[in-house]
Amino acid sequence: MKRTLTLLALLAFFSLGLAQKTTLTVAVFPNLDDALKAQIPLFNKKFPDVEVKLVIQQYADHHNALTTALATGQGLPDVAAIEIGFVGRFAEGQGFEDLNKAPYNAGQYKRLFTPYTIAQATSADGRFIAMPTDIGPGTFFYRVDILQKAGVDPKSMMTWPGYIAAGRKIKSATGAFLIADAADVAWINIFATTPANNSPYFDEKGNVVVDSPRFVRAFELARNIRAAGLDARIGAWTNEWYDAFKKGTVATQFSGAWLQGHLQNWMAPETKGLWRVQQLPEGMYASWGGSFYGIPTASKNKALAWEFIRYVTTTEEAQIAAFKAIGAFPALLAAQNDPSFAEPVEFLGGQQARLLWRDAARRVKPLKANKYDRIANEILTAALSQVLDEGKDIPSALAEAKRLIERRMR
Amino acid sequence: MQESLSKASPLSDPSRWAMRWSNFQRRYAPYIFISPFFILFLIFGLYPSLFSLYMSFQAWTPSDGWGRWKFVGLENYAFTLTDPMFWRSMWNTVWLGVFSGLPQHLIAIPLAFVIHMVLSRFKTFVTAVYFLPYITSSVAIALIFNTLFATHNGVINLVIAHLNTWPLLGALLPDQNINWFTSANIKYALAVVVVWQFTGWNTLLYLSAIQAIPKDLYEAAAVDGASRWQQFRYITLPLLRPMMFFAVSLTIIGNMQLFEQPFVLLNGGASAATPGGQTATMYMYRTAFEWLEMGTAASIAWILFVFIGILTYLNHLVFGRAARGGD
């Protein structure tokens, strides 16, 4: 009893002591919170009087809560993590501070980052609403054991026709599927062939371009893979997907470099040493995911919020800490020169994969966010499933998609 | 009046307060006692409804912040009513409404009759077992069915593959694993989930109605030589009509607002089968929170409201007379 009282008194004393500190709320989703937990002690060395409070919610809940909070102007954090899928939408709204302006003057930092990330966080009217923290250079994962069994040289998969031909070989020799979902091949082609500084679906003037040849080819490649029975028809992020990686029933996967961390940590740790990576076919480079930090206009601690964001995004030590904690690929160019980048990746059979990813990240063309990107993506996904699942012909599916996107632009 | 009286005859302080208190109680106590409902209803029921009605005439991107909406008149309604994606989701909703609604009742009524007639000794246990899915979280159910319907290792496909080796059935069944997560197939999977989840609830409703039917009717019929089937057809079914009205109304309203099951089974809209499986409420949710078109989403809500109203009225025409005791 006495001990409890002493404990309580001590707790009260310490919480009083803490109350003297300034509290900074940071809203974040997993596993970016693990990166922050590694960065905060470092930040506190420079700002000992700041207590950083994390508000952690699952990916979808986090962004929903953020949307609701922006709508009502209530309950907003001082710093909000924003994932790539949402940054374009939030950029078009008015809920975040424009970091180009004083007192932030973020313009001076832009050259420090992987170039395409700046465009992602910039609105059509030129406001820059969030600083990039990590990126996901697109990469080509393959199972070296399955390829060897089928006698397929990974280099032969560096063209799309070669990729499909290899898929036939793999299927007949080992029974494994070439890829989990043929739709992935369509998407990677669409993103990687987008001209610099454009949205994937719209041209500079905002016209819908989803019926152009690059979409037709992307759809044709996916259809050819499906028609040859080379894909397992498994959607991403489902139990079957994880199972396929574990059992080795799919031979390749296109994804962001971060997939390696997921495979290694929980999806298929037992496949260690069986995976390798190479660049995407036909000299394609694409970005796959990425995270940002922004300051809501309603934040009460903007100056401190900015100090925090500046610390975690522009200092090498913070970026390296995040990289070591969760394998988040740093958006900060200087951090990519860290010696640890040349270390072999055990999970990939000792490959120096990070150097390859760094090279890819530097070649990805900057894309521009369009307000209607998400709805265009939705409509195109439906069109692709009509082509793959229901045998609809490609030109009419794309023409229909174009019409549906155009009527959404109001 | 009270005020002037008390001034005219200055009573001692305590008794004056006591009288005021008792008057106050007599007058306002009933209102105070029922006020919690009204306060909660005003905040969580009426206000959001009126706000969504107001919002359906505005264009609002919620991430812009509170108050930054623009009046657009009937534009949202015009857009939604001509939106092929909306109509596809409506078609999915109606299809699911019929193919997951009808079986629930077609199974529940005979089941309730059988439980009442044959299994009356184990009635409580059997009803509890059938009722269990109803009180299980929809999200948990959808997650489990996600695994059952998996293309390569799902139990359902494994069973079909096994049945395929049987001589007669084999000719009817497909030789390849069925991919349930395509626009064409997802509706069947969803219907199975919904039927499984809600049949128990309807069984309970019908069982309680069957128990209320006087025993002597059955005895009289048995004396006249009526078979079990005739008893069911000419006594149970007609007398169940009021309950049918109630249960079908609930099914219509519930099925038109089906949300969690498709939402979880379709991975929140990320699945390739989304166009063929998303219901109107799911489409509304995604319009609001994924594409940030609050006004359009509000117009979907009100169009759906009118649609449910019409269906409930039609149901009233079919079963309602019996429910009011006519016929």
PDB file of C-alpha atoms in Angstrom, chain B residues 17-116:
ATOM      1  CA  TRP B  17     -39.362  26.143  -1.823  1.00  0.00           C
ATOM      2  CA  ALA B  18     -40.973  22.785  -1.182  1.00  0.00           C
ATOM      3  CA  MET B  19     -44.106  23.880  -3.017  1.00  0.00           C
ATOM      4  CA  ARG B  20     -42.141  25.265  -5.946  1.00  0.00           C
ATOM      5  CA  TRP B  21     -40.136  22.079  -6.149  1.00  0.00           C
ATOM      6  CA  SER B  22     -43.223  19.918  -6.143  1.00  0.00           C
ATOM      7  CA  ASN B  23     -44.851  22.076  -8.806  1.00  0.00           C
ATOM      8  CA  PHE B  24     -41.749  21.984 -10.894  1.00  0.00           C
ATOM      9  CA  GLN B  25     -41.559  18.217 -10.559  1.00  0.00           C
ATOM     10  CA  ARG B  26     -45.150  17.690 -11.478  1.00  0.00           C
ATOM     11  CA  ARG B  27     -44.851  19.846 -14.559  1.00  0.00           C
ATOM     12  CA  TYR B  28     -41.442  19.021 -15.942  1.00  0.00           C
ATOM     13  CA  ALA B  29     -40.380  15.656 -14.557  1.00  0.00           C
ATOM     14  CA  PRO B  30     -41.896  13.694 -17.461  1.00  0.00           C
ATOM     15  CA  TYR B  31     -40.064  15.853 -19.988  1.00  0.00           C
ATOM     16  CA  ILE B  32     -36.796  15.524 -18.127  1.00  0.00           C
ATOM     17  CA  PHE B  33     -37.194  11.773 -17.956  1.00  0.00           C
ATOM     18  CA  ILE B  34     -37.735  11.411 -21.675  1.00  0.00           C
ATOM     19  CA  SER B  35     -35.209  14.092 -22.603  1.00  0.00           C
ATOM     20  CA  PRO B  36     -32.133  11.796 -22.882  1.00  0.00           C
ATOM     21  CA  PHE B  37     -33.678  10.116 -25.891  1.00  0.00           C
ATOM     22  CA  PHE B  38     -34.564  13.400 -27.549  1.00  0.00           C
ATOM     23  CA  ILE B  39     -31.202  14.966 -26.859  1.00  0.00           C
ATOM     24  CA  LEU B  40     -29.370  11.958 -28.308  1.00  0.00           C
ATOM     25  CA  PHE B  41     -31.806  11.759 -31.201  1.00  0.00           C
ATOM     26  CA  LEU B  42     -31.377  15.433 -32.042  1.00  0.00           C
ATOM     27  CA  ILE B  43     -27.596  15.189 -32.012  1.00  0.00           C
ATOM     28  CA  PHE B  44     -27.082  11.780 -33.637  1.00  0.00           C
ATOM     29  CA  GLY B  45     -30.310  11.289 -35.575  1.00  0.00           C
ATOM     30  CA  LEU B  46     -32.057  14.417 -36.725  1.00  0.00           C
ATOM     31  CA  TYR B  47     -29.105  16.765 -37.101  1.00  0.00           C
ATOM     32  CA  PRO B  48     -27.027  14.439 -39.353  1.00  0.00           C
ATOM     33  CA  SER B  49     -30.103  13.650 -41.455  1.00  0.00           C
ATOM     34  CA  LEU B  50     -30.941  17.301 -42.017  1.00  0.00           C
ATOM     35  CA  PHE B  51     -27.291  18.134 -42.586  1.00  0.00           C
ATOM     36  CA  SER B  52     -26.989  15.415 -45.232  1.00  0.00           C
ATOM     37  CA  LEU B  53     -30.140  16.747 -46.908  1.00  0.00           C
ATOM     38  CA  TYR B  54     -28.581  20.219 -46.948  1.00  0.00           C
ATOM     39  CA  MET B  55     -25.271  18.757 -48.136  1.00  0.00           C
ATOM     40  CA  SER B  56     -26.940  16.994 -51.053  1.00  0.00           C
ATOM     41  CA  PHE B  57     -27.431  20.424 -52.660  1.00  0.00           C
ATOM     42  CA  GLN B  58     -23.810  21.467 -52.144  1.00  0.00           C
ATOM     43  CA  ALA B  59     -20.430  20.529 -53.560  1.00  0.00           C
ATOM     44  CA  TRP B  60     -17.950  19.889 -50.759  1.00  0.00           C
ATOM     45  CA  THR B  61     -14.486  18.366 -50.640  1.00  0.00           C
ATOM     46  CA  PRO B  62     -14.206  17.673 -46.904  1.00  0.00           C
ATOM     47  CA  SER B  63     -10.427  18.072 -46.780  1.00  0.00           C
ATOM     48  CA  ASP B  64     -10.994  21.743 -47.707  1.00  0.00           C
ATOM     49  CA  GLY B  65     -12.375  22.339 -44.225  1.00  0.00           C
ATOM     50  CA  TRP B  66     -15.665  23.154 -42.579  1.00  0.00           C
ATOM     51  CA  GLY B  67     -17.930  25.625 -44.366  1.00  0.00           C
ATOM     52  CA  ARG B  68     -16.077  25.585 -47.676  1.00  0.00           C
ATOM     53  CA  TRP B  69     -18.976  24.211 -49.664  1.00  0.00           C
ATOM     54  CA  LYS B  70     -20.710  25.643 -52.684  1.00  0.00           C
ATOM     55  CA  PHE B  71     -24.395  25.546 -53.553  1.00  0.00           C
ATOM     56  CA  VAL B  72     -24.992  23.543 -56.738  1.00  0.00           C
ATOM     57  CA  GLY B  73     -28.756  23.022 -56.660  1.00  0.00           C
ATOM     58  CA  LEU B  74     -29.891  19.688 -58.054  1.00  0.00           C
ATOM     59  CA  GLU B  75     -26.568  18.957 -59.773  1.00  0.00           C
ATOM     60  CA  ASN B  76     -25.682  16.122 -57.361  1.00  0.00           C
ATOM     61  CA  TYR B  77     -29.012  14.412 -57.952  1.00  0.00           C
ATOM     62  CA  ALA B  78     -28.743  14.837 -61.703  1.00  0.00           C
ATOM     63  CA  PHE B  79     -25.226  13.405 -61.596  1.00  0.00           C
ATOM     64  CA  THR B  80     -26.098  10.414 -59.449  1.00  0.00           C
ATOM     65  CA  LEU B  81     -29.237   9.528 -61.372  1.00  0.00           C
ATOM     66  CA  THR B  82     -27.241   9.424 -64.620  1.00  0.00           C
ATOM     67  CA  ASP B  83     -24.164   7.749 -63.104  1.00  0.00           C
ATOM     68  CA  PRO B  84     -23.567   4.246 -64.528  1.00  0.00           C
ATOM     69  CA  MET B  85     -21.393   3.327 -61.524  1.00  0.00           C
ATOM     70  CA  PHE B  86     -24.239   4.208 -59.179  1.00  0.00           C
ATOM     71  CA  TRP B  87     -26.751   2.175 -61.168  1.00  0.00           C
ATOM     72  CA  ARG B  88     -24.417  -0.783 -61.269  1.00  0.00           C
ATOM     73  CA  SER B  89     -24.127  -0.642 -57.477  1.00  0.00           C
ATOM     74  CA  MET B  90     -27.937  -0.363 -57.260  1.00  0.00           C
ATOM     75  CA  TRP B  91     -28.283  -3.407 -59.474  1.00  0.00           C
ATOM     76  CA  ASN B  92     -25.868  -5.281 -57.225  1.00  0.00           C
ATOM     77  CA  THR B  93     -27.904  -4.202 -54.196  1.00  0.00           C
ATOM     78  CA  VAL B  94     -31.221  -5.319 -55.673  1.00  0.00           C
ATOM     79  CA  TRP B  95     -29.734  -8.605 -56.932  1.00  0.00           C
ATOM     80  CA  LEU B  96     -28.292  -9.284 -53.504  1.00  0.00           C
ATOM     81  CA  GLY B  97     -31.521  -8.137 -51.899  1.00  0.00           C
ATOM     82  CA  VAL B  98     -33.463 -10.790 -53.795  1.00  0.00           C
ATOM     83  CA  PHE B  99     -30.943 -13.626 -53.856  1.00  0.00           C
ATOM     84  CA  SER B 100     -29.874 -13.219 -50.278  1.00  0.00           C
ATOM     85  CA  GLY B 101     -33.291 -12.140 -49.000  1.00  0.00           C
ATOM     86  CA  LEU B 102     -35.632 -14.765 -50.472  1.00  0.00           C
ATOM     87  CA  PRO B 103     -33.640 -17.837 -49.360  1.00  0.00           C
ATOM     88  CA  GLN B 104     -33.519 -16.487 -45.817  1.00  0.00           C
ATOM     89  CA  HIS B 105     -37.317 -16.701 -45.599  1.00  0.00           C
ATOM     90  CA  LEU B 106     -37.712 -19.816 -47.725  1.00  0.00           C
ATOM     91  CA  ILE B 107     -35.379 -21.602 -45.325  1.00  0.00           C
ATOM     92  CA  ALA B 108     -36.469 -19.929 -42.097  1.00  0.00           C
ATOM     93  CA  ILE B 109     -40.218 -20.642 -42.312  1.00  0.00           C
ATOM     94  CA  PRO B 110     -40.022 -24.438 -42.836  1.00  0.00           C
ATOM     95  CA  LEU B 111     -37.099 -24.582 -40.419  1.00  0.00           C
ATOM     96  CA  ALA B 112     -39.099 -22.837 -37.707  1.00  0.00           C
ATOM     97  CA  PHE B 113     -42.017 -25.217 -38.370  1.00  0.00           C
ATOM     98  CA  VAL B 114     -39.770 -28.260 -38.112  1.00  0.00           C
ATOM     99  CA  ILE B 115     -38.102 -26.998 -34.936  1.00  0.00           C
ATOM    100  CA  HIS B 116     -41.530 -26.372 -33.439  1.00  0.00           C
TER     101      HIS B 116
END
